[in-house]
Each structure stands twice: as structure tokens, then as C-alpha cells.
mmCIF file of C-alpha atoms in Angstrom:
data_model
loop_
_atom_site.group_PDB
_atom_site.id
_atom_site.type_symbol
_atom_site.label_atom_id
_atom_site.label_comp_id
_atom_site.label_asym_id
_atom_site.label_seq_id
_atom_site.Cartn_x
_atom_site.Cartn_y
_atom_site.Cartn_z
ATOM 1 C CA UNK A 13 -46.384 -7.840 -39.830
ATOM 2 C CA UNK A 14 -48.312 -10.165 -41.601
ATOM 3 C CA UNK A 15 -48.652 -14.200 -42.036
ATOM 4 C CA UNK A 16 -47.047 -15.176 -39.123
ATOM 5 C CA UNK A 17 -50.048 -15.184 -36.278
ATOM 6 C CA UNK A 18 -48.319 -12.111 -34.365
ATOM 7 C CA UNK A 19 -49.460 -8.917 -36.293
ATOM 8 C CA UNK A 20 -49.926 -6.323 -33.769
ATOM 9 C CA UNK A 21 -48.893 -7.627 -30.632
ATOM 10 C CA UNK A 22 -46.113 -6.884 -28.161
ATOM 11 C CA UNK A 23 -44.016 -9.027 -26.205
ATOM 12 C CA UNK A 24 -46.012 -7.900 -23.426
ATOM 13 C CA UNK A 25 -49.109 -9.456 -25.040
ATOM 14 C CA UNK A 26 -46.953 -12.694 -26.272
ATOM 15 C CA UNK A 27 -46.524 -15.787 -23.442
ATOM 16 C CA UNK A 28 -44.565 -18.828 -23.958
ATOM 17 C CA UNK A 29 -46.959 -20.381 -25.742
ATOM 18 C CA UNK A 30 -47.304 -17.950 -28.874
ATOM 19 C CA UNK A 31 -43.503 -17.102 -29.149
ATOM 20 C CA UNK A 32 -41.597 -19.124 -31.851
ATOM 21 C CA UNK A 33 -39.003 -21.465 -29.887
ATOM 22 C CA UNK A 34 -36.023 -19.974 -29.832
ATOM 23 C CA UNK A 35 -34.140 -22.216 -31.703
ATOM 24 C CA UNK A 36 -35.479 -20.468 -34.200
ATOM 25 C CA UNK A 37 -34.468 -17.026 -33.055
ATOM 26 C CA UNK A 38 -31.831 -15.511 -35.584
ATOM 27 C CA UNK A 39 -30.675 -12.616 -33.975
ATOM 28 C CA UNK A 40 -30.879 -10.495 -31.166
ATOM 29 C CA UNK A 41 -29.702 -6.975 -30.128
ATOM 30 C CA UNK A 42 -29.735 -5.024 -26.919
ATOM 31 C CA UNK A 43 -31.796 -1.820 -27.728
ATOM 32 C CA UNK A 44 -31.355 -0.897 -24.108
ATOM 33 C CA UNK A 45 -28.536 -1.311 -21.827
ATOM 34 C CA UNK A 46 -29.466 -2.162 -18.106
ATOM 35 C CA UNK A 47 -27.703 -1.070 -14.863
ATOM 36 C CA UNK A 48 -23.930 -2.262 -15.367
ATOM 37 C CA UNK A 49 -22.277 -0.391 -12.200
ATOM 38 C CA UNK A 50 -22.555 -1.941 -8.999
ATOM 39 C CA UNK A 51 -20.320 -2.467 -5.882
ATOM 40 C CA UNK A 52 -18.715 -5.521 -4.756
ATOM 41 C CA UNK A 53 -21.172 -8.032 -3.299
ATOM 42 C CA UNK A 54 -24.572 -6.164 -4.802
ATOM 43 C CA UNK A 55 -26.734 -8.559 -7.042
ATOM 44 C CA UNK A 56 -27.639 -8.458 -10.680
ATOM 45 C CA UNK A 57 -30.388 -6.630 -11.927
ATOM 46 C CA UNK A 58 -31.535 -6.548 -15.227
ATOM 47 C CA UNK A 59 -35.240 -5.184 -14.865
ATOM 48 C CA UNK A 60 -34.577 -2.342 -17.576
ATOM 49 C CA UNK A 61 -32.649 -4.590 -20.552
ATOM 50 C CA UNK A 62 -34.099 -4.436 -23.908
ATOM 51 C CA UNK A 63 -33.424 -6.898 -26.436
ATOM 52 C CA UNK A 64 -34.756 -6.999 -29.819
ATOM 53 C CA UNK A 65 -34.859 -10.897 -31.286
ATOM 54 C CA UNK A 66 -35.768 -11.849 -34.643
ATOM 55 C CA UNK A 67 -36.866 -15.197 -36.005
ATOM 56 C CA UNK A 68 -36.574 -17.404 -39.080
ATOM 57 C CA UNK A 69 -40.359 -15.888 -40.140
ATOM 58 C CA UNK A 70 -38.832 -12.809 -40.288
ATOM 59 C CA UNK A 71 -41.023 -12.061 -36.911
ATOM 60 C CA UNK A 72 -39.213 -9.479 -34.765
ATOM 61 C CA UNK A 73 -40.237 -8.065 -31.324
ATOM 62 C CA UNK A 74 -38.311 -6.293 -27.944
ATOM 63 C CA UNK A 75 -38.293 -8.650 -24.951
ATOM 64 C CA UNK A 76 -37.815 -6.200 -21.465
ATOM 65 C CA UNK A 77 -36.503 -7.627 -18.035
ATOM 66 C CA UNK A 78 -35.486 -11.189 -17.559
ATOM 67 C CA UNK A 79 -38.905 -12.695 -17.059
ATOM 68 C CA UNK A 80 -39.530 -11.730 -21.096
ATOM 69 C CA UNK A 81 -36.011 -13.284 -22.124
ATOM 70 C CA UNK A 82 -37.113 -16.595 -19.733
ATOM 71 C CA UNK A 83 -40.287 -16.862 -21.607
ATOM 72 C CA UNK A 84 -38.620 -16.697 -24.795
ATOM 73 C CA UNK A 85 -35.637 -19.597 -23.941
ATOM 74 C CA UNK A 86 -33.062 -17.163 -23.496
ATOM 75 C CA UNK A 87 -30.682 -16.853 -20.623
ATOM 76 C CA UNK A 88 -28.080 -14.568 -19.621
ATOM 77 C CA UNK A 89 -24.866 -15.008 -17.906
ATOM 78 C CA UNK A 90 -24.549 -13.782 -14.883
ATOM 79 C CA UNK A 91 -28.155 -14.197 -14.565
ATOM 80 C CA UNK A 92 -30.301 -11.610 -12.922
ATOM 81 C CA UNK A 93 -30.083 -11.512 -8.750
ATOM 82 C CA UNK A 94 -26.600 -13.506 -9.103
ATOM 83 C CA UNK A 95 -24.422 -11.826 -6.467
ATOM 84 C CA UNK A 96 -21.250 -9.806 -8.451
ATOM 85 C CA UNK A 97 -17.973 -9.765 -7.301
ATOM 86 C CA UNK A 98 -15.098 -7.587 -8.305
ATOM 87 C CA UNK A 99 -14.145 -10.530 -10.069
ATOM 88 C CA UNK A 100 -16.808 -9.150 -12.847
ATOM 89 C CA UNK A 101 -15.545 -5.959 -12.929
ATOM 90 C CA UNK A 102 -15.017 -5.544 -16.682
ATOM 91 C CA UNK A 103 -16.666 -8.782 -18.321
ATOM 92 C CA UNK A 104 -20.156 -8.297 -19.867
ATOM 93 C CA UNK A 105 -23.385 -10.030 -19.396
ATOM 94 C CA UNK A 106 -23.788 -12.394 -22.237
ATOM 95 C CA UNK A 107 -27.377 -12.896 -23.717
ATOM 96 C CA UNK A 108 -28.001 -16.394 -25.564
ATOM 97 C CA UNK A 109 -30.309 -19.170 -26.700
ATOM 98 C CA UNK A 110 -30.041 -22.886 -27.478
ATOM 99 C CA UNK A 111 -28.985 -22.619 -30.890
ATOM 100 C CA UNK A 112 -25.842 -20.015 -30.548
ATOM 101 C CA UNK A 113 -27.122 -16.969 -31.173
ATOM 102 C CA UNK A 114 -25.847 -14.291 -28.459
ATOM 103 C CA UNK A 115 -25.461 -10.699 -27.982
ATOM 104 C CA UNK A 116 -23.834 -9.138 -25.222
ATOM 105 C CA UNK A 117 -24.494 -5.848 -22.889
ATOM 106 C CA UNK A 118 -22.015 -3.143 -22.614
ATOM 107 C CA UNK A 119 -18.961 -4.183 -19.894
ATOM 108 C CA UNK A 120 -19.924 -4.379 -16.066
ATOM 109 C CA UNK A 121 -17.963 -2.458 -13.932
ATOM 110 C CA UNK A 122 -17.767 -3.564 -9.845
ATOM 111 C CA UNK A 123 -16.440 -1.285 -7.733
ATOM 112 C CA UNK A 124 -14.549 -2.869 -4.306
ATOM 113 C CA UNK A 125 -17.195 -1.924 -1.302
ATOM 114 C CA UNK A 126 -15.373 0.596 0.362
ATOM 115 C CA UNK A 127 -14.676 0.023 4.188
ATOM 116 C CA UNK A 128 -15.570 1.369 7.112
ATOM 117 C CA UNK A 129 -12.200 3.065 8.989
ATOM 118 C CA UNK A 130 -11.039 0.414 11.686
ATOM 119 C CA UNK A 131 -11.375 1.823 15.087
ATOM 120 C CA UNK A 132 -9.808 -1.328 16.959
ATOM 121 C CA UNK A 133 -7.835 -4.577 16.303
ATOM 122 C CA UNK A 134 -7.920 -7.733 18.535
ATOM 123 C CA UNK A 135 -5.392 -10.427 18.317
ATOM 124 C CA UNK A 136 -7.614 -13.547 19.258
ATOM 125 C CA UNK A 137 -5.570 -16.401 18.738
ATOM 126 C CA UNK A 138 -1.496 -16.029 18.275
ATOM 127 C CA UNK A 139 0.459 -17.639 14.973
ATOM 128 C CA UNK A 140 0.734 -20.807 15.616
ATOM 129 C CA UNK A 141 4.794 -20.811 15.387
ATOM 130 C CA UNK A 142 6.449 -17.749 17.356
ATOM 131 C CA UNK A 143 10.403 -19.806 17.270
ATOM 132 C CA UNK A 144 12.338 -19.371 14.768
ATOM 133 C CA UNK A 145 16.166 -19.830 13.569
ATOM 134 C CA UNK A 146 18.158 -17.048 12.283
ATOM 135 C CA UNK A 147 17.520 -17.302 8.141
ATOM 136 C CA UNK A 148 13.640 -18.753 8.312
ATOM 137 C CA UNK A 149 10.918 -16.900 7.385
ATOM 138 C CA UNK A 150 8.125 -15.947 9.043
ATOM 139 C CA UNK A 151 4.919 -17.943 9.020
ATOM 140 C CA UNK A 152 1.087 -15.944 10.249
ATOM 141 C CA UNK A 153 -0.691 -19.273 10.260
ATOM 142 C CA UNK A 154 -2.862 -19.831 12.845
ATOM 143 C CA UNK A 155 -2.790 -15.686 13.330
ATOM 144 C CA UNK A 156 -6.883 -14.778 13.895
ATOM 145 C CA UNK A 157 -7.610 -10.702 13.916
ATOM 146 C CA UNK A 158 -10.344 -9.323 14.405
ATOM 147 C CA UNK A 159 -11.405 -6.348 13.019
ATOM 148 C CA UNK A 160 -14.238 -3.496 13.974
ATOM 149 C CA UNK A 161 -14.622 -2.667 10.191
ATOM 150 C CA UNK A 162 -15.432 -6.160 8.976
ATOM 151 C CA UNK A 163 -16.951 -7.639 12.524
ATOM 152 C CA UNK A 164 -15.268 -10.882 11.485
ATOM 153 C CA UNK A 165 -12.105 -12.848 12.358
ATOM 154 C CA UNK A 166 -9.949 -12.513 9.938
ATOM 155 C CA UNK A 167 -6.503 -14.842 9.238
ATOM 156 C CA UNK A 168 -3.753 -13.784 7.280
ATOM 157 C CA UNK A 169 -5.165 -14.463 3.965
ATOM 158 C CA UNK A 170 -7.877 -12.178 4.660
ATOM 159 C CA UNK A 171 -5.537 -9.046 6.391
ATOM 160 C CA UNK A 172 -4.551 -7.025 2.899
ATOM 161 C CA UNK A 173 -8.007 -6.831 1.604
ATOM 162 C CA UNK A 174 -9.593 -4.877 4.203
ATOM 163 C CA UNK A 175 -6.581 -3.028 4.688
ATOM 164 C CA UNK A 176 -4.486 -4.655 7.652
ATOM 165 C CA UNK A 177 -0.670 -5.253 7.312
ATOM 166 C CA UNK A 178 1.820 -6.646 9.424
ATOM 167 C CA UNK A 179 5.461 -5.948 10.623
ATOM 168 C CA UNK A 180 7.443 -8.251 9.779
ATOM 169 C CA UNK A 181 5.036 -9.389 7.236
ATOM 170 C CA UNK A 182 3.971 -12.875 5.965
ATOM 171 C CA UNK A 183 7.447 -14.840 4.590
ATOM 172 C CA UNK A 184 9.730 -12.118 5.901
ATOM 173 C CA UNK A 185 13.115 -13.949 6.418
ATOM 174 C CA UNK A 186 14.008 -13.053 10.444
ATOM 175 C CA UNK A 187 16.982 -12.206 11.825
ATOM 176 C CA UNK A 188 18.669 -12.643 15.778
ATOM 177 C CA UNK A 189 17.592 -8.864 15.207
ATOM 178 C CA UNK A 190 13.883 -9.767 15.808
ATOM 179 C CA UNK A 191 14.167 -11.914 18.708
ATOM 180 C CA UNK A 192 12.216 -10.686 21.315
ATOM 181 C CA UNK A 193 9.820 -8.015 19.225
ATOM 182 C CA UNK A 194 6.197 -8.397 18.760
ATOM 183 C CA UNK A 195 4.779 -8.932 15.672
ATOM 184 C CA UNK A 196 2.885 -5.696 14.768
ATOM 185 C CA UNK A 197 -0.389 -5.438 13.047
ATOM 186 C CA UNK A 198 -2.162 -2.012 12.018
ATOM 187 C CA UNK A 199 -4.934 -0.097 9.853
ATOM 188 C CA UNK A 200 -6.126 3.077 9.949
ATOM 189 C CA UNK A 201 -3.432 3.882 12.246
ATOM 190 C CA UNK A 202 -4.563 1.785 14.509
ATOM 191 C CA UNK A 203 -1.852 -0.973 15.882
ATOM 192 C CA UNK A 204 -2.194 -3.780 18.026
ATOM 193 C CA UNK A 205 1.112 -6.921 18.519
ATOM 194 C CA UNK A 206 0.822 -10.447 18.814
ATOM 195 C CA UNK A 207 3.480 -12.018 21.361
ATOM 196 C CA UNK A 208 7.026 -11.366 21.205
ATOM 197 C CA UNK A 209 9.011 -13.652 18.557
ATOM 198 C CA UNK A 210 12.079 -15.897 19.502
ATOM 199 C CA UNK A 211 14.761 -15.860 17.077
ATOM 200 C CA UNK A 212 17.957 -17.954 18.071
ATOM 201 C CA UNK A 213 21.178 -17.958 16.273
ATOM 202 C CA UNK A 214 21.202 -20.868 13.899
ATOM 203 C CA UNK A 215 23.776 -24.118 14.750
ATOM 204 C CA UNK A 216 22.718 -23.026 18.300
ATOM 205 C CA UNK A 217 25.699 -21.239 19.024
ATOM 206 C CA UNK A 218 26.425 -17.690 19.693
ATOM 207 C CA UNK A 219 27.770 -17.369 23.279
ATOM 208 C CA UNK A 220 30.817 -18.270 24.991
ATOM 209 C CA UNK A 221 32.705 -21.498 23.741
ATOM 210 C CA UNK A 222 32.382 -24.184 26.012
ATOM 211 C CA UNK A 223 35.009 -25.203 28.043
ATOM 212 C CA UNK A 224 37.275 -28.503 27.025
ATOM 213 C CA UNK A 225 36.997 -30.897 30.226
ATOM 214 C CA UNK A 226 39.953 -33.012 31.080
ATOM 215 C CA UNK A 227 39.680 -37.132 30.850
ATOM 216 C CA UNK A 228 40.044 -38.244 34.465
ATOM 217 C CA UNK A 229 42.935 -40.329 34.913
ATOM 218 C CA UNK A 230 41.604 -43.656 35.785
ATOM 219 C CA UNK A 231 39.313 -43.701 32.541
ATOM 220 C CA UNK A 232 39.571 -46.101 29.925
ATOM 221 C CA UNK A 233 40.852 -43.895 27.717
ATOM 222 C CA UNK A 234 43.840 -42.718 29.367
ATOM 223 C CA UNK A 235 45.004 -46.243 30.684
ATOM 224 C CA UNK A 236 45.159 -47.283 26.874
ATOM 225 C CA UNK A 237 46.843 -44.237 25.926
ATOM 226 C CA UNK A 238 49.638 -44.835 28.780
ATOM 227 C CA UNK A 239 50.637 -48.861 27.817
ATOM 228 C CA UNK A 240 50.237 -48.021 24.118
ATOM 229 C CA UNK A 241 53.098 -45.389 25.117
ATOM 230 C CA UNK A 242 54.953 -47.298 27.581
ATOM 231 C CA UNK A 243 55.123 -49.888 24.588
ATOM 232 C CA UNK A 244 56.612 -47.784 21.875
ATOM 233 C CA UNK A 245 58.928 -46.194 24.439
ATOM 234 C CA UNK A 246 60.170 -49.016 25.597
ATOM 235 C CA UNK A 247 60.587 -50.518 22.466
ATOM 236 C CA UNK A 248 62.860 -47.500 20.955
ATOM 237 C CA UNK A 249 65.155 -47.899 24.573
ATOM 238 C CA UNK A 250 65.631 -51.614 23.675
ATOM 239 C CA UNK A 251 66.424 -51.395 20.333
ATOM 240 C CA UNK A 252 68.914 -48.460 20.961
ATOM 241 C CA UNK A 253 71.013 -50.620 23.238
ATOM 242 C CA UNK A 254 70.810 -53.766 20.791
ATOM 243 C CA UNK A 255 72.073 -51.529 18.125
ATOM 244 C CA UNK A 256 74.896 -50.277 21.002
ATOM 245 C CA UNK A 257 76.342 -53.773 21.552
ATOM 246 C CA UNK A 258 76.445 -54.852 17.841
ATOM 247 C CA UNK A 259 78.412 -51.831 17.285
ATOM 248 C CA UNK A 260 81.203 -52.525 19.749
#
């Protein structure tokens, strides 16, 4: 190519300095895909991307690995050695400049790291709440595990993901039914319990009813009770024998 001061170089031979900025870049295409499958947790690397950009002098060249697309203005997002999560898994790696040109790669995919099988489980600190009334539901907080496959504590946020579950499980509603059983918690097989849960009946009640005591004679109570009768008894007698003697 001709009239434009790069005629028979490669990227390879072009630094920052010769390149045309790349605001004036006007397109760009990945020629060659890089590595796009990876496992949960393994970092980006784009060593082997291709892109071919084009600028407003018509001056087109391939940039390889992300040092060439740095040099050239261009960034990428994720960019390379950023740590992928399965929260990638299907999004791809877009490839842009300053002025809103972009291409993007071919989807990611991130696979979930698989786990090592659990060999043990240690309850090291119990849920903070073991008593409960009939009709509430169960709360882990405050439960820490911890696990051989992960060698880490885990709380109850963290149980389902490396394949822990417990019986009852988080926001189970309990019953009198589970009063005095453990809370289970297994993987692999494996099973371990926290302590036992107390479930009482709810309003407290549930046994015998209690007894109604008698008011003692000489309480305050009773004495009022007896002159409010002797008053209305004694009035009815009198009034009876009033009524008698204006009859005869």
C-alpha cells in the first residue's frame, strides 16, 4: 500500500508511534478467535487473537495478542489476565476503541470448577437460633461448615454451591415434630448434625390444663362478694314482708 508511510510493514514492525490513532480506526474484524473455554476462576488469555483494523487512509493491518491491540488504543472487555467467573459463561469479549468502533469474539463459555468429593464435614460454630415455636421457620445463620473439598468455612449461603444440603433446610417452617432432632447436613454421602432443635407448641400450651385454685376465704375478694350478697338478700326479705302487711 502506497502514500500512507506504512507500505510493507507489519504490525509487528509498527509501534505506537507510527500507527494512526485510533480514532481514526474504521473497522476492525477478528481474523482469529482466541481461547474462549475456560473453567470457573481461570484468567483471560488472549495471546492468539487476531484482529484486522482499518483506518480512514484506507491503511489496514492484523494486530495479534493484547500488547498489539494496547499499542494501537484498543481495549477489550474482559481484558486479558482478568479472572472469569461462570458469570461469563456465554457473553463475548468485546474489542473497541475511543471512537465506537467494536467487534466482538465468538461467545465465552466457563465451565463451574468441578469439586473434589467431600470426605468429611465439621460443624464449627452452631446456628445461632436452635428455639423455635411451632409455625416459624428455620433460620442457618450463624451455621459455619467446614468442608474437606473446599478447605474453607463455609455458612449457609455458601452450602449449595459446593454441594452441601441440609435437613430441614434453610426457611423450612418446623413443626412440635422436630423438637428434639438435629439438624442434618451432608455431601457426598457424607453427614454430620448440628445440635438438636427445640420446637415448643405455640401459645405455650400443650400439656395438662392447670388447675383452678380456690380464693381463700378471708381475701378481699370474697368479703365483698359476701356483704354485696347479704345486701341484696336482705333487701328481697324486707321488702317481701312490707308487701305482706300492706296486703292484710
Amino acid at each position: 500500500m502506497t502514500g500512507n508511510g506504512h507500505e510493507g510493514k507489519t504490525a509487528n514492525d509498527l509501534t505506537v508511534n507510527t500507527l494512526p490513532p485510533a480514532s481514526d480506526i474504521t473497522s476492525m474484524e477478528v481474523t482469529t478467535q482466541p481461547n474462549l473455554d475456560y473453567n470457573d476462576g481461570d484468567p483471560l488469555d488472549l495471546s492468539d487473537i487476531v484482529v484486522k483494523i482499518c483506518y480512514q487512509n484506507g491503511y489496514c493491518t492484523d494486530l495479534t495478542g493484547p500488547d498489539e491491540l494496547a499499542n494501537a488504543g484498543i481495549v477489550t472487555d474482559p481484558a486479558d489476565g482478568d479472572i472469569l467467573t461462570t458469570a461469563d459463561d456465554g457473553p463475548s469479549i468485546t474489542i473497541s476503541t475511543g471512537n465506537e468502533v467494536s467487534t466482538t469474539t465468538d461467545p465465552l463459555i466457563v465451565t463451574p470448577k468441578a469439586l473434589a468429593t467431600i470426605d468429611s464435614i465439621t460443624v464449627i460454630t452452631q446456628p445461632d437460633d436452635l428455639t423455635y415455636t411451632d409455625g416459624d421457620a428455620l433460620d442457618l445463620t450463624g451455621l459455619v461448615v467446614y468442608s474437606d473439598n473446599t478447605c474453607a468455612d463455609l455458612d449457609p449461603d455458601d452450602l449449595a454451591a459446593v454441594g452441601i444440603t441440609t435437613g430441614p433446610a434453610e426457611g423450612s417452617t418446623l413443626t412440635t415434630a422436630d423438637n428434639g432432632t438435629s439438624i442434618t447436613i451432608t455431601g457426598d454421602g457424607i453427614t454430620t448434625t448440628a445440635d438438636p432443635l427445640t420446637v415448643v407448641p405455640r401459645g405455650g400450651g400443650g400439656g395438662a390444663p392447670m388447675p383452678v385454685q380456690p380464693i381463700p376465704a378471708s381475701s378481699p375478694v370474697t368479703l365483698l362478694l359476701m356483704a354485696m350478697f347479704i345486701l341484696l338478700f336482705g333487701g328481697a326479705v324486707a321488702g317481701r314482708r312490707e308487701l305482706a302487711r300492706w296486703r292484710r
